[in-house]
mmCIF file of C-alpha atoms in Angstrom:
data_model
loop_
_atom_site.group_PDB
_atom_site.id
_atom_site.type_symbol
_atom_site.label_atom_id
_atom_site.label_comp_id
_atom_site.label_asym_id
_atom_site.label_seq_id
_atom_site.Cartn_x
_atom_site.Cartn_y
_atom_site.Cartn_z
ATOM 1 C CA MET A 1 94.475 83.928 99.933
ATOM 2 C CA PRO A 2 95.242 80.782 97.467
ATOM 3 C CA LYS A 3 92.384 80.137 94.678
ATOM 4 C CA SER A 4 92.184 76.826 95.853
ATOM 5 C CA TYR A 5 92.281 74.732 98.918
ATOM 6 C CA ARG A 6 94.927 72.889 97.441
ATOM 7 C CA ASP A 7 97.607 75.581 97.368
ATOM 8 C CA LEU A 8 97.039 76.055 101.447
ATOM 9 C CA VAL A 9 100.029 74.484 102.915
ATOM 10 C CA VAL A 10 97.977 73.564 105.771
ATOM 11 C CA TRP A 11 95.625 71.470 103.634
ATOM 12 C CA GLN A 12 98.517 69.869 102.194
ATOM 13 C CA ARG A 13 100.316 69.066 105.710
ATOM 14 C CA SER A 14 96.690 67.391 106.823
ATOM 15 C CA VAL A 15 97.257 65.450 103.835
ATOM 16 C CA ASP A 16 100.350 64.305 105.091
ATOM 17 C CA LEU A 17 99.078 63.729 108.419
ATOM 18 C CA ALA A 18 96.155 61.602 106.680
ATOM 19 C CA GLU A 19 98.590 59.786 104.877
ATOM 20 C CA LEU A 20 101.207 58.524 107.982
ATOM 21 C CA THR A 21 97.854 57.887 109.934
ATOM 22 C CA TYR A 22 97.239 55.490 107.734
ATOM 23 C CA ARG A 23 100.905 53.985 107.424
ATOM 24 C CA LEU A 24 100.566 53.892 111.485
ATOM 25 C CA THR A 25 97.562 52.015 111.762
ATOM 26 C CA ARG A 26 98.476 49.320 109.342
ATOM 27 C CA ALA A 27 100.468 47.623 112.070
ATOM 28 C CA PHE A 28 97.946 47.987 114.679
ATOM 29 C CA PRO A 29 96.380 44.568 115.869
ATOM 30 C CA LYS A 30 93.722 43.143 113.705
ATOM 31 C CA GLU A 31 91.148 43.458 116.446
ATOM 32 C CA GLU A 32 91.366 46.904 116.461
ATOM 33 C CA LEU A 33 90.702 47.607 112.585
ATOM 34 C CA TYR A 34 87.066 48.650 113.467
ATOM 35 C CA GLY A 35 88.492 50.079 116.742
ATOM 36 C CA LEU A 36 91.184 52.549 117.642
ATOM 37 C CA ALA A 37 92.936 52.437 113.866
ATOM 38 C CA ALA A 38 89.356 53.009 112.383
ATOM 39 C CA GLN A 39 88.509 56.348 114.848
ATOM 40 C CA MET A 40 92.581 57.687 114.055
ATOM 41 C CA ARG A 41 92.064 57.182 110.186
ATOM 42 C CA ARG A 42 88.821 59.044 110.572
ATOM 43 C CA ALA A 43 89.840 61.851 113.137
ATOM 44 C CA SER A 44 92.942 62.925 110.320
ATOM 45 C CA VAL A 45 91.168 62.177 107.084
ATOM 46 C CA SER A 46 88.773 64.987 108.802
ATOM 47 C CA VAL A 47 91.247 67.485 109.511
ATOM 48 C CA ALA A 48 91.889 67.902 105.473
ATOM 49 C CA SER A 49 88.579 67.369 104.715
ATOM 50 C CA ASN A 50 87.003 70.281 107.187
ATOM 51 C CA ILE A 51 89.784 72.601 105.554
ATOM 52 C CA ALA A 52 88.320 72.025 101.692
ATOM 53 C CA GLU A 53 84.549 71.505 102.589
ATOM 54 C CA GLY A 54 85.184 75.226 104.186
ATOM 55 C CA SER A 55 86.903 76.676 101.265
ATOM 56 C CA ALA A 56 83.681 76.861 99.864
ATOM 57 C CA ARG A 57 81.591 78.344 101.967
ATOM 58 C CA SER A 58 81.645 82.091 103.564
ATOM 59 C CA ARG A 59 84.563 83.433 105.074
ATOM 60 C CA GLY A 60 82.709 83.267 108.945
ATOM 61 C CA ASP A 61 81.563 79.563 107.740
ATOM 62 C CA PHE A 62 85.443 78.746 106.852
ATOM 63 C CA HIS A 63 86.390 79.593 110.412
ATOM 64 C CA ARG A 64 84.101 77.477 111.734
ATOM 65 C CA TYR A 65 85.342 74.257 109.559
ATOM 66 C CA VAL A 66 89.047 75.166 110.339
ATOM 67 C CA VAL A 67 87.470 75.465 114.119
ATOM 68 C CA MET A 68 86.506 71.864 113.447
ATOM 69 C CA ALA A 69 89.221 70.610 111.696
ATOM 70 C CA ARG A 70 91.425 71.704 114.393
ATOM 71 C CA GLY A 71 89.026 69.442 117.157
ATOM 72 C CA SER A 72 89.536 66.369 115.020
ATOM 73 C CA ASN A 73 93.579 67.121 115.246
ATOM 74 C CA ASN A 74 93.180 67.128 119.029
ATOM 75 C CA GLU A 75 91.339 64.124 118.270
ATOM 76 C CA LEU A 76 93.960 62.651 117.190
ATOM 77 C CA GLN A 77 96.684 63.774 119.604
ATOM 78 C CA THR A 78 94.873 61.802 121.842
ATOM 79 C CA GLN A 79 94.491 58.656 120.202
ATOM 80 C CA LEU A 80 98.158 58.928 119.465
ATOM 81 C CA VAL A 81 98.711 58.865 122.981
ATOM 82 C CA ILE A 82 96.491 56.132 123.652
ATOM 83 C CA ALA A 83 98.093 53.935 120.754
ATOM 84 C CA GLN A 84 101.557 54.564 122.301
ATOM 85 C CA ARG A 85 100.494 53.630 126.149
ATOM 86 C CA LEU A 86 99.014 50.238 124.522
ATOM 87 C CA GLY A 87 102.454 49.875 122.210
ATOM 88 C CA PHE A 88 100.416 50.180 118.764
ATOM 89 C CA GLY A 89 102.452 50.564 116.091
ATOM 90 C CA ASP A 90 105.759 51.751 115.223
ATOM 91 C CA GLN A 91 107.312 53.965 117.795
ATOM 92 C CA GLN A 92 109.067 56.033 114.924
ATOM 93 C CA ILE A 93 105.893 56.473 112.671
ATOM 94 C CA ARG A 94 104.282 57.490 116.162
ATOM 95 C CA ASP A 95 106.659 60.515 116.971
ATOM 96 C CA ASN A 96 106.951 61.625 113.118
ATOM 97 C CA LEU A 97 102.748 61.713 113.582
ATOM 98 C CA GLU A 98 103.098 63.427 116.729
ATOM 99 C CA SER A 99 105.519 65.840 115.720
ATOM 100 C CA LEU A 100 103.487 66.871 112.540
ATOM 101 C CA SER A 101 100.053 66.857 114.233
ATOM 102 C CA GLU A 102 101.667 69.217 116.600
ATOM 103 C CA GLU A 103 102.719 71.465 113.439
ATOM 104 C CA VAL A 104 99.353 71.149 111.816
ATOM 105 C CA GLY A 105 97.820 72.067 115.360
ATOM 106 C CA ARG A 106 100.056 75.750 115.371
ATOM 107 C CA SER A 107 98.706 76.424 111.423
ATOM 108 C CA LEU A 108 95.642 75.422 111.905
ATOM 109 C CA THR A 109 95.643 77.812 114.963
ATOM 110 C CA LYS A 110 96.841 80.387 112.830
ATOM 111 C CA PHE A 111 94.329 80.109 110.099
ATOM 112 C CA ALA A 112 91.549 80.298 112.092
ATOM 113 C CA ASP A 113 92.935 83.163 114.105
ATOM 114 C CA TYR A 114 93.650 84.817 110.210
ATOM 115 C CA LEU A 115 90.098 83.800 109.425
ATOM 116 C CA ARG A 116 88.376 85.329 112.053
ATOM 117 C CA ARG A 117 90.097 88.565 111.761
ATOM 118 C CA SER A 118 89.717 88.947 107.991
ATOM 119 C CA ASP A 119 85.608 88.284 108.893
ATOM 120 C CA THR A 120 85.586 90.984 110.909
ATOM 121 C CA ALA A 121 87.699 93.554 108.754
#
């Protein structure tokens, strides 16, 4: 395993996820600044933040934090569906964000499985 969470591809892609979320939500209506936009931003930032925080803990705790990151990613995916139904943001950015979120979700699942297996070994 890499020495730093910054070397983890899943963390790097999670940071990309947060950046793209901010780009998408900039175009949301002003009245959503403290509503859906803020929720999406918090969820996306939480994905990378949980990976970083968990990396400083025991292997078992790291696993739990990666599972929490996966939950935040699922939350973001739900919020993307709501944004799409409301017609908020640029369609191309939404599509890119959805694809990236799916990629991050798969990576988080694999990483959580790896951590769980290595914690019991």
